[in-house]
Amino acid sequence: MFNQSGTIRSGTASSSNPMQDFEVVSPPDDSISSLKFSPASLQQNFLVAGSWDCNVRCWEVEQSGKTVPKSIQSMAAPILDVCWSDDGTKVFMASCDKTAKCWDLASNQSIAVAAHDAPIRTCHWIKGTTYSCLMTGSWDKTLKFWDLRNPKPAMTLNLPEKCYCADVDYPMAVVGTAGRGLIVYQLEGSPREFKPVELSLKYQYRCVAIFRDKKKIPTGFAIGSTEGRVAIHHLNQSSKDNFTFKCHRTNGSPNGYQDIYAVNDIAFHPVHGTVATVGADGTFGFWDKDARTKLKSSETMEQPIIRCCFNHNGQIFAYAVSYDWSKGHEYYNPAKKNSIFLRPCYDELKPKASP
């Protein structure tokens, strides 16, 4: 059950579900690219997932842990990202076909609302104080902002390189690009560049998530790299609060070598402010960034964990298991299926009390 205690589990442990978590029925047929829960404006929990099979699926997640497939929408090419509108009535889908579509859940119709000159890697709904719009980041090295009533972008901002990852928590946006570019944007009034940020990470950025301070104000971000490392960066505090930590690495073998895996996704708990990371090593980890401690490590899945997210009240942790192609096509095993698991997580992510 998805309750405060989070003690009830589904099924028995297996190599494909070693944590005995609830399994989402009718998962995608190809690698999962994106995973998002519905916003707090909806009473029920809905989960959407985009996939390389060119589809976006939507499930209702019941209190029992049971999932009910609700609908599916297709695009002309693989889906790279999905996001919800703030009122929960629409889902936006970004695709390799260079367009983003708006899926109206009530009518079950989708229409194109954004276009780029290359695949769209990220999409985020911005609910500002004076405006609402869709932000899309593309491999055409631009960031575009779309008023859904107009076929042309309201604004286009150039990026130093291809957009690889982004996050939005009004009034802040952060975009990571190829070549380890990292730019913070100020969204209040109208979107504009706030400042580029240089980090000590030496390898490509793969995922980024904004965190809030104790007053629930967006104040910094965590960014994960292909080298099994996460950087925690505060925008307005002294540099001593910024640090990096290692994760998603196997313990040293007898010959002294360590296998190092990419951090595939990062998500902050909406209540506790603690953080989850998932990696190409097939594990997830829960962390307390303020105490700089690890709260939990998972067992190892059969395949990489590629995406993760929390539902709006932090009761459920969803994670997607798929091949991430990091080892090339020769390691792809079609017999291993794509899976999405749901885990009651509220207590596991509570910060440990100070001694």
mmCIF file of C-alpha atoms in Angstrom:
data_model
loop_
_atom_site.group_PDB
_atom_site.id
_atom_site.type_symbol
_atom_site.label_atom_id
_atom_site.label_comp_id
_atom_site.label_asym_id
_atom_site.label_seq_id
_atom_site.Cartn_x
_atom_site.Cartn_y
_atom_site.Cartn_z
ATOM 1 C CA MET A 1 0.000 0.000 0.000
ATOM 2 C CA PHE A 2 1.164 3.543 -0.651
ATOM 3 C CA ASN A 3 0.767 4.628 2.953
ATOM 4 C CA GLN A 4 3.014 6.383 5.448
ATOM 5 C CA SER A 5 4.542 3.155 6.713
ATOM 6 C CA GLY A 6 5.404 1.945 3.222
ATOM 7 C CA THR A 7 5.774 -1.645 4.437
ATOM 8 C CA ILE A 8 3.641 -3.660 2.046
ATOM 9 C CA ARG A 9 5.400 -5.050 -0.984
ATOM 10 C CA SER A 10 4.242 -6.824 -4.084
ATOM 11 C CA GLY A 11 5.208 -10.336 -5.074
ATOM 12 C CA THR A 12 8.485 -12.059 -4.366
ATOM 13 C CA ALA A 13 12.023 -11.056 -5.192
ATOM 14 C CA SER A 14 13.297 -12.063 -8.615
ATOM 15 C CA SER A 15 16.301 -11.140 -10.715
ATOM 16 C CA SER A 16 14.126 -8.686 -12.666
ATOM 17 C CA ASN A 17 12.481 -7.252 -9.504
ATOM 18 C CA PRO A 18 14.970 -7.738 -6.640
ATOM 19 C CA MET A 19 13.387 -4.989 -4.519
ATOM 20 C CA GLN A 20 9.926 -6.652 -4.686
ATOM 21 C CA ASP A 21 8.353 -3.392 -5.798
ATOM 22 C CA PHE A 22 5.022 -2.922 -7.559
ATOM 23 C CA GLU A 23 5.366 -3.471 -11.303
ATOM 24 C CA VAL A 24 3.509 -1.260 -13.798
ATOM 25 C CA VAL A 25 1.425 -3.348 -16.205
ATOM 26 C CA SER A 26 1.741 -3.093 -20.010
ATOM 27 C CA PRO A 27 5.150 -1.338 -20.049
ATOM 28 C CA PRO A 28 6.671 0.191 -23.207
ATOM 29 C CA ASP A 29 8.035 -2.083 -25.947
ATOM 30 C CA ASP A 30 11.385 -0.288 -26.244
ATOM 31 C CA SER A 31 13.793 1.660 -24.028
ATOM 32 C CA ILE A 32 12.031 4.146 -21.749
ATOM 33 C CA SER A 33 13.123 7.752 -22.229
ATOM 34 C CA SER A 34 11.001 9.733 -19.777
ATOM 35 C CA LEU A 35 8.793 9.273 -16.732
ATOM 36 C CA LYS A 36 6.583 11.832 -14.954
ATOM 37 C CA PHE A 37 3.830 11.762 -12.316
ATOM 38 C CA SER A 38 0.776 14.000 -12.535
ATOM 39 C CA PRO A 39 0.830 17.291 -10.563
ATOM 40 C CA ALA A 40 -0.789 17.959 -7.176
ATOM 41 C CA SER A 41 -3.773 19.574 -8.933
ATOM 42 C CA LEU A 42 -5.132 16.074 -9.668
ATOM 43 C CA GLN A 43 -6.466 13.976 -6.802
ATOM 44 C CA GLN A 44 -5.488 10.662 -8.366
ATOM 45 C CA ASN A 45 -1.960 9.652 -9.318
ATOM 46 C CA PHE A 46 -1.334 9.266 -13.030
ATOM 47 C CA LEU A 47 2.014 8.244 -14.503
ATOM 48 C CA VAL A 48 3.153 8.900 -18.067
ATOM 49 C CA ALA A 49 6.149 7.341 -19.792
ATOM 50 C CA GLY A 50 7.696 8.126 -23.156
ATOM 51 C CA SER A 51 9.624 5.498 -25.064
ATOM 52 C CA TRP A 52 11.803 4.827 -28.080
ATOM 53 C CA ASP A 53 8.816 2.824 -29.410
ATOM 54 C CA CYS A 54 7.379 6.258 -30.413
ATOM 55 C CA ASN A 55 4.573 6.076 -27.842
ATOM 56 C CA VAL A 56 3.594 7.861 -24.649
ATOM 57 C CA ARG A 57 1.549 5.754 -22.229
ATOM 58 C CA CYS A 58 -0.572 6.876 -19.287
ATOM 59 C CA TRP A 59 -1.544 4.766 -16.275
ATOM 60 C CA GLU A 60 -3.642 5.456 -13.215
ATOM 61 C CA VAL A 61 -1.832 4.373 -10.039
ATOM 62 C CA GLU A 62 -4.287 3.156 -7.402
ATOM 63 C CA GLN A 63 -3.702 3.260 -3.619
ATOM 64 C CA SER A 64 -3.276 -0.515 -3.632
ATOM 65 C CA GLY A 65 -0.270 -0.233 -5.933
ATOM 66 C CA LYS A 66 -2.259 -1.567 -8.874
ATOM 67 C CA THR A 67 -1.755 0.258 -12.187
ATOM 68 C CA VAL A 68 -4.484 0.673 -14.791
ATOM 69 C CA PRO A 69 -3.510 1.574 -18.388
ATOM 70 C CA LYS A 70 -5.611 4.591 -19.386
ATOM 71 C CA SER A 71 -4.454 5.695 -22.834
ATOM 72 C CA ILE A 72 -1.631 5.860 -25.339
ATOM 73 C CA GLN A 73 -0.498 8.442 -27.903
ATOM 74 C CA SER A 74 1.931 7.933 -30.779
ATOM 75 C CA MET A 75 4.339 10.216 -32.596
ATOM 76 C CA ALA A 76 6.295 9.780 -35.823
ATOM 77 C CA ALA A 77 9.633 9.077 -34.106
ATOM 78 C CA PRO A 78 10.999 8.093 -30.665
ATOM 79 C CA ILE A 79 9.888 10.166 -27.659
ATOM 80 C CA LEU A 80 12.706 11.880 -25.757
ATOM 81 C CA ASP A 81 10.788 13.725 -23.017
ATOM 82 C CA VAL A 82 7.344 14.262 -21.466
ATOM 83 C CA CYS A 83 5.897 16.782 -19.006
ATOM 84 C CA TRP A 84 2.520 17.753 -17.519
ATOM 85 C CA SER A 85 0.667 21.054 -17.580
ATOM 86 C CA ASP A 86 0.221 22.503 -14.072
ATOM 87 C CA ASP A 87 -3.524 21.734 -14.035
ATOM 88 C CA GLY A 88 -2.997 18.096 -15.061
ATOM 89 C CA THR A 89 -5.218 18.311 -18.143
ATOM 90 C CA LYS A 90 -2.432 18.030 -20.730
ATOM 91 C CA VAL A 91 0.770 16.093 -21.354
ATOM 92 C CA PHE A 92 3.493 17.459 -23.629
ATOM 93 C CA MET A 93 5.578 15.052 -25.683
ATOM 94 C CA ALA A 94 8.958 15.881 -27.271
ATOM 95 C CA SER A 95 10.146 13.719 -30.131
ATOM 96 C CA CYS A 96 12.995 12.891 -32.485
ATOM 97 C CA ASP A 97 10.630 14.007 -35.288
ATOM 98 C CA LYS A 98 11.661 17.605 -34.329
ATOM 99 C CA THR A 99 8.218 18.466 -32.943
ATOM 100 C CA ALA A 100 6.509 18.560 -29.569
ATOM 101 C CA LYS A 101 2.828 17.746 -29.206
ATOM 102 C CA CYS A 102 0.211 18.660 -26.630
ATOM 103 C CA TRP A 103 -1.951 15.689 -25.603
ATOM 104 C CA ASP A 104 -5.317 16.809 -24.250
ATOM 105 C CA LEU A 105 -6.271 13.990 -21.885
ATOM 106 C CA ALA A 106 -10.021 14.754 -21.811
ATOM 107 C CA SER A 107 -10.472 14.570 -25.598
ATOM 108 C CA ASN A 108 -7.548 12.111 -26.062
ATOM 109 C CA GLN A 109 -6.350 14.221 -29.011
ATOM 110 C CA SER A 110 -2.857 15.582 -29.609
ATOM 111 C CA ILE A 111 -1.727 18.549 -31.703
ATOM 112 C CA ALA A 112 1.733 19.846 -32.616
ATOM 113 C CA VAL A 113 2.678 22.910 -30.542
ATOM 114 C CA ALA A 114 6.455 23.250 -31.066
ATOM 115 C CA ALA A 115 9.022 22.678 -33.800
ATOM 116 C CA HIS A 116 12.817 22.734 -34.037
ATOM 117 C CA ASP A 117 15.429 22.007 -36.721
ATOM 118 C CA ALA A 118 16.596 18.858 -34.910
ATOM 119 C CA PRO A 119 15.158 16.387 -32.357
ATOM 120 C CA ILE A 120 13.650 17.985 -29.237
ATOM 121 C CA ARG A 121 15.461 16.602 -26.192
ATOM 122 C CA THR A 122 13.559 18.299 -23.334
ATOM 123 C CA CYS A 123 10.156 19.846 -22.658
ATOM 124 C CA HIS A 124 9.000 21.658 -19.518
ATOM 125 C CA TRP A 125 5.792 23.501 -18.704
ATOM 126 C CA ILE A 126 6.459 26.881 -17.096
ATOM 127 C CA LYS A 127 3.697 28.227 -14.848
ATOM 128 C CA GLY A 128 4.829 31.778 -14.117
ATOM 129 C CA THR A 129 3.143 34.571 -12.203
ATOM 130 C CA THR A 130 2.390 36.549 -15.384
ATOM 131 C CA TYR A 131 2.580 33.934 -18.131
ATOM 132 C CA SER A 132 2.494 30.204 -18.889
ATOM 133 C CA CYS A 133 4.419 28.555 -21.702
ATOM 134 C CA LEU A 134 6.153 25.415 -22.907
ATOM 135 C CA MET A 135 9.965 25.415 -22.909
ATOM 136 C CA THR A 136 11.668 23.090 -25.399
ATOM 137 C CA GLY A 137 15.387 22.357 -25.657
ATOM 138 C CA SER A 138 16.742 20.825 -28.846
ATOM 139 C CA TRP A 139 19.793 19.323 -30.485
ATOM 140 C CA ASP A 140 19.577 22.323 -32.863
ATOM 141 C CA LYS A 141 21.308 24.310 -30.055
ATOM 142 C CA THR A 142 18.278 26.436 -29.191
ATOM 143 C CA LEU A 143 15.864 26.836 -26.296
ATOM 144 C CA LYS A 144 12.384 27.928 -27.370
ATOM 145 C CA PHE A 145 9.397 29.200 -25.400
ATOM 146 C CA TRP A 146 5.898 28.589 -26.787
ATOM 147 C CA ASP A 147 2.591 30.293 -26.097
ATOM 148 C CA LEU A 148 0.202 27.496 -27.108
ATOM 149 C CA ARG A 149 -2.082 29.994 -28.882
ATOM 150 C CA ASN A 150 0.642 30.878 -31.380
ATOM 151 C CA PRO A 151 2.404 28.582 -33.884
ATOM 152 C CA LYS A 152 5.617 30.632 -33.694
ATOM 153 C CA PRO A 153 7.851 30.641 -30.585
ATOM 154 C CA ALA A 154 7.397 33.595 -28.243
ATOM 155 C CA MET A 155 11.174 33.568 -27.705
ATOM 156 C CA THR A 156 14.252 31.695 -28.925
ATOM 157 C CA LEU A 157 17.507 31.605 -26.947
ATOM 158 C CA ASN A 158 20.697 30.195 -28.446
ATOM 159 C CA LEU A 159 22.617 27.524 -26.559
ATOM 160 C CA PRO A 160 26.391 26.937 -26.753
ATOM 161 C CA GLU A 161 25.790 23.332 -27.840
ATOM 162 C CA LYS A 162 23.090 20.648 -28.156
ATOM 163 C CA CYS A 163 20.643 20.524 -25.249
ATOM 164 C CA TYR A 164 21.199 17.314 -23.260
ATOM 165 C CA CYS A 165 19.238 17.914 -20.057
ATOM 166 C CA ALA A 166 17.118 20.595 -18.386
ATOM 167 C CA ASP A 167 14.942 21.275 -15.368
ATOM 168 C CA VAL A 168 12.443 24.007 -14.483
ATOM 169 C CA ASP A 169 11.201 25.133 -11.079
ATOM 170 C CA TYR A 170 9.813 28.650 -11.470
ATOM 171 C CA PRO A 171 11.471 31.161 -11.408
ATOM 172 C CA MET A 172 14.569 29.081 -12.279
ATOM 173 C CA ALA A 173 15.557 26.944 -15.272
ATOM 174 C CA VAL A 174 18.825 25.058 -15.731
ATOM 175 C CA VAL A 175 20.044 23.623 -19.043
ATOM 176 C CA GLY A 176 22.999 21.285 -19.569
ATOM 177 C CA THR A 177 24.492 20.936 -23.037
ATOM 178 C CA ALA A 178 27.066 18.933 -24.958
ATOM 179 C CA GLY A 179 30.605 20.011 -24.152
ATOM 180 C CA ARG A 180 29.690 20.383 -20.448
ATOM 181 C CA GLY A 181 27.877 23.665 -20.984
ATOM 182 C CA LEU A 182 25.613 24.707 -18.118
ATOM 183 C CA ILE A 183 23.384 27.763 -18.083
ATOM 184 C CA VAL A 184 20.981 29.025 -15.413
ATOM 185 C CA TYR A 185 17.976 31.071 -16.593
ATOM 186 C CA GLN A 186 15.791 33.558 -14.727
ATOM 187 C CA LEU A 187 12.142 33.078 -15.767
ATOM 188 C CA GLU A 188 10.468 35.950 -13.910
ATOM 189 C CA GLY A 189 9.050 38.668 -16.195
ATOM 190 C CA SER A 190 10.349 36.939 -19.299
ATOM 191 C CA PRO A 191 12.980 34.196 -19.705
ATOM 192 C CA ARG A 192 16.579 35.396 -19.859
ATOM 193 C CA GLU A 193 20.021 34.041 -19.149
ATOM 194 C CA PHE A 194 21.056 34.494 -15.509
ATOM 195 C CA LYS A 195 24.585 33.081 -15.723
ATOM 196 C CA PRO A 196 26.646 30.217 -17.092
ATOM 197 C CA VAL A 197 28.100 27.912 -14.421
ATOM 198 C CA GLU A 198 31.390 26.020 -14.508
ATOM 199 C CA LEU A 199 31.638 22.895 -12.382
ATOM 200 C CA SER A 200 34.520 20.648 -11.407
ATOM 201 C CA LEU A 201 32.929 17.635 -13.142
ATOM 202 C CA LYS A 202 35.240 16.491 -15.934
ATOM 203 C CA TYR A 203 32.782 14.325 -17.888
ATOM 204 C CA GLN A 204 29.604 14.922 -19.852
ATOM 205 C CA TYR A 205 26.500 16.070 -17.937
ATOM 206 C CA ARG A 206 23.607 13.650 -18.270
ATOM 207 C CA CYS A 207 20.816 14.851 -15.962
ATOM 208 C CA VAL A 208 19.944 17.863 -13.811
ATOM 209 C CA ALA A 209 17.397 18.568 -11.058
ATOM 210 C CA ILE A 210 16.647 21.812 -9.206
ATOM 211 C CA PHE A 211 16.354 21.737 -5.412
ATOM 212 C CA ARG A 212 14.659 24.130 -2.961
ATOM 213 C CA ASP A 213 15.768 25.561 0.356
ATOM 214 C CA LYS A 214 13.891 25.243 3.668
ATOM 215 C CA LYS A 215 11.572 28.064 2.567
ATOM 216 C CA LYS A 216 10.676 26.070 -0.578
ATOM 217 C CA ILE A 217 12.456 28.561 -2.866
ATOM 218 C CA PRO A 218 14.443 27.106 -5.801
ATOM 219 C CA THR A 219 18.021 27.730 -4.770
ATOM 220 C CA GLY A 220 20.377 25.368 -6.611
ATOM 221 C CA PHE A 221 20.672 22.150 -8.570
ATOM 222 C CA ALA A 222 22.191 18.689 -8.689
ATOM 223 C CA ILE A 223 23.794 17.525 -11.917
ATOM 224 C CA GLY A 224 24.843 13.973 -12.771
ATOM 225 C CA SER A 225 27.646 12.981 -15.113
ATOM 226 C CA THR A 226 28.594 9.961 -17.185
ATOM 227 C CA GLU A 227 31.413 9.318 -14.699
ATOM 228 C CA GLY A 228 29.290 8.212 -11.734
ATOM 229 C CA ARG A 229 29.457 11.547 -9.980
ATOM 230 C CA VAL A 230 26.896 14.163 -8.860
ATOM 231 C CA ALA A 231 27.633 17.850 -8.219
ATOM 232 C CA ILE A 232 25.497 19.802 -5.734
ATOM 233 C CA HIS A 233 25.580 23.499 -6.601
ATOM 234 C CA HIS A 234 23.973 26.369 -4.650
ATOM 235 C CA LEU A 235 23.492 29.579 -6.610
ATOM 236 C CA ASN A 236 23.505 32.148 -3.809
ATOM 237 C CA GLN A 237 25.605 30.610 -1.062
ATOM 238 C CA SER A 238 29.322 30.392 -0.529
ATOM 239 C CA SER A 239 31.260 27.862 -2.536
ATOM 240 C CA LYS A 240 31.918 25.767 0.587
ATOM 241 C CA ASP A 241 28.325 24.533 0.351
ATOM 242 C CA ASN A 242 29.021 23.108 -3.110
ATOM 243 C CA PHE A 243 30.423 19.604 -3.379
ATOM 244 C CA THR A 244 30.481 16.486 -5.540
ATOM 245 C CA PHE A 245 29.934 12.882 -4.522
ATOM 246 C CA LYS A 246 30.589 9.544 -6.191
ATOM 247 C CA CYS A 247 27.809 7.082 -6.910
ATOM 248 C CA HIS A 248 26.868 4.209 -9.247
ATOM 249 C CA ARG A 249 30.257 2.528 -9.026
ATOM 250 C CA THR A 250 31.079 -1.054 -8.164
ATOM 251 C CA ASN A 251 33.440 -1.722 -5.287
ATOM 252 C CA GLY A 252 37.050 -2.156 -6.307
ATOM 253 C CA SER A 253 37.871 -5.605 -7.662
ATOM 254 C CA PRO A 254 40.973 -7.522 -6.452
ATOM 255 C CA ASN A 255 43.070 -5.924 -9.232
ATOM 256 C CA GLY A 256 42.121 -2.493 -7.928
ATOM 257 C CA TYR A 257 39.887 -1.472 -10.823
ATOM 258 C CA GLN A 258 36.449 0.050 -10.264
ATOM 259 C CA ASP A 259 33.554 -0.078 -12.718
ATOM 260 C CA ILE A 260 32.096 3.405 -13.121
ATOM 261 C CA TYR A 261 28.604 4.003 -14.547
ATOM 262 C CA ALA A 262 26.631 7.001 -15.740
ATOM 263 C CA VAL A 263 24.151 8.757 -13.482
ATOM 264 C CA ASN A 264 21.036 8.523 -15.662
ATOM 265 C CA ASP A 265 18.554 10.605 -13.646
ATOM 266 C CA ILE A 266 18.142 12.620 -10.444
ATOM 267 C CA ALA A 267 14.950 13.528 -8.546
ATOM 268 C CA PHE A 268 14.400 15.505 -5.333
ATOM 269 C CA HIS A 269 11.807 14.369 -2.809
ATOM 270 C CA PRO A 270 9.010 16.997 -2.771
ATOM 271 C CA VAL A 271 8.599 16.947 1.033
ATOM 272 C CA HIS A 272 11.930 15.958 2.580
ATOM 273 C CA GLY A 273 14.244 17.599 0.040
ATOM 274 C CA THR A 274 16.383 14.449 -0.037
ATOM 275 C CA VAL A 275 17.423 13.086 -3.421
ATOM 276 C CA ALA A 276 17.295 9.925 -5.522
ATOM 277 C CA THR A 277 19.824 8.983 -8.190
ATOM 278 C CA VAL A 278 19.526 6.121 -10.694
ATOM 279 C CA GLY A 279 22.333 4.709 -12.774
ATOM 280 C CA ALA A 280 23.577 2.561 -15.612
ATOM 281 C CA ASP A 281 24.750 0.082 -12.963
ATOM 282 C CA GLY A 282 21.092 -0.905 -12.432
ATOM 283 C CA THR A 283 20.735 0.577 -8.947
ATOM 284 C CA PHE A 284 19.028 3.521 -7.283
ATOM 285 C CA GLY A 285 20.366 5.401 -4.292
ATOM 286 C CA PHE A 286 18.656 7.729 -1.800
ATOM 287 C CA TRP A 287 20.795 10.544 -0.367
ATOM 288 C CA ASP A 288 20.623 13.388 2.144
ATOM 289 C CA LYS A 289 22.606 16.177 0.462
ATOM 290 C CA ASP A 290 22.562 18.442 3.530
ATOM 291 C CA ALA A 291 24.039 15.793 5.833
ATOM 292 C CA ARG A 292 26.117 14.448 2.921
ATOM 293 C CA THR A 293 25.074 10.881 3.720
ATOM 294 C CA LYS A 294 23.548 7.946 1.878
ATOM 295 C CA LEU A 295 20.124 6.858 3.121
ATOM 296 C CA LYS A 296 19.629 3.700 1.039
ATOM 297 C CA SER A 297 21.080 1.591 -1.763
ATOM 298 C CA SER A 298 18.967 -0.731 -3.873
ATOM 299 C CA GLU A 299 19.683 -4.225 -5.064
ATOM 300 C CA THR A 300 20.963 -4.405 -8.643
ATOM 301 C CA MET A 301 18.432 -4.759 -11.466
ATOM 302 C CA GLU A 302 18.994 -6.858 -14.584
ATOM 303 C CA GLN A 303 19.385 -3.731 -16.714
ATOM 304 C CA PRO A 304 20.244 -0.035 -16.165
ATOM 305 C CA ILE A 305 17.754 2.205 -14.370
ATOM 306 C CA ILE A 306 17.158 4.951 -16.859
ATOM 307 C CA ARG A 307 14.608 7.368 -15.315
ATOM 308 C CA CYS A 308 12.970 8.108 -11.969
ATOM 309 C CA CYS A 309 10.403 10.458 -10.405
ATOM 310 C CA PHE A 310 8.352 11.017 -7.245
ATOM 311 C CA ASN A 311 4.621 11.564 -7.112
ATOM 312 C CA HIS A 312 3.461 14.993 -5.895
ATOM 313 C CA ASN A 313 3.265 14.128 -2.170
ATOM 314 C CA GLY A 314 6.418 12.020 -2.089
ATOM 315 C CA GLN A 315 4.711 8.727 -1.219
ATOM 316 C CA ILE A 316 5.706 6.893 -4.404
ATOM 317 C CA PHE A 317 9.072 6.532 -6.135
ATOM 318 C CA ALA A 318 8.837 5.364 -9.752
ATOM 319 C CA TYR A 319 11.845 4.025 -11.634
ATOM 320 C CA ALA A 320 12.212 2.705 -15.177
ATOM 321 C CA VAL A 321 14.483 -0.209 -16.083
ATOM 322 C CA SER A 322 15.671 -0.423 -19.715
ATOM 323 C CA TYR A 323 18.806 -0.966 -21.697
ATOM 324 C CA ASP A 324 20.479 2.446 -22.069
ATOM 325 C CA TRP A 325 22.803 1.493 -24.956
ATOM 326 C CA SER A 326 25.840 2.641 -22.968
ATOM 327 C CA LYS A 327 27.701 -0.540 -23.910
ATOM 328 C CA GLY A 328 26.630 -0.556 -27.562
ATOM 329 C CA HIS A 329 24.233 -2.753 -29.513
ATOM 330 C CA GLU A 330 26.202 -5.957 -28.869
ATOM 331 C CA TYR A 331 25.063 -5.933 -25.227
ATOM 332 C CA TYR A 332 21.388 -5.432 -26.095
ATOM 333 C CA ASN A 333 19.359 -8.460 -25.011
ATOM 334 C CA PRO A 334 15.807 -8.448 -26.454
ATOM 335 C CA ALA A 335 14.826 -11.146 -23.951
ATOM 336 C CA LYS A 336 15.141 -8.618 -21.120
ATOM 337 C CA LYS A 337 11.970 -6.572 -20.981
ATOM 338 C CA ASN A 338 11.460 -2.908 -20.132
ATOM 339 C CA SER A 339 9.915 -2.384 -16.709
ATOM 340 C CA ILE A 340 8.598 0.418 -14.535
ATOM 341 C CA PHE A 341 8.484 -0.161 -10.776
ATOM 342 C CA LEU A 342 6.700 1.763 -8.017
ATOM 343 C CA ARG A 343 8.033 1.862 -4.472
ATOM 344 C CA PRO A 344 6.465 3.291 -1.273
ATOM 345 C CA CYS A 345 9.295 5.591 -0.251
ATOM 346 C CA TYR A 346 8.178 8.301 2.167
ATOM 347 C CA ASP A 347 9.971 6.953 5.234
ATOM 348 C CA GLU A 348 13.067 5.797 3.366
ATOM 349 C CA LEU A 349 13.754 9.350 2.228
ATOM 350 C CA LYS A 350 13.333 11.041 5.612
ATOM 351 C CA PRO A 351 16.574 12.760 6.657
ATOM 352 C CA LYS A 352 18.215 10.979 9.566
ATOM 353 C CA ALA A 353 17.891 12.870 12.873
ATOM 354 C CA SER A 354 21.042 14.667 13.924
ATOM 355 C CA PRO A 355 22.827 12.979 16.866
#
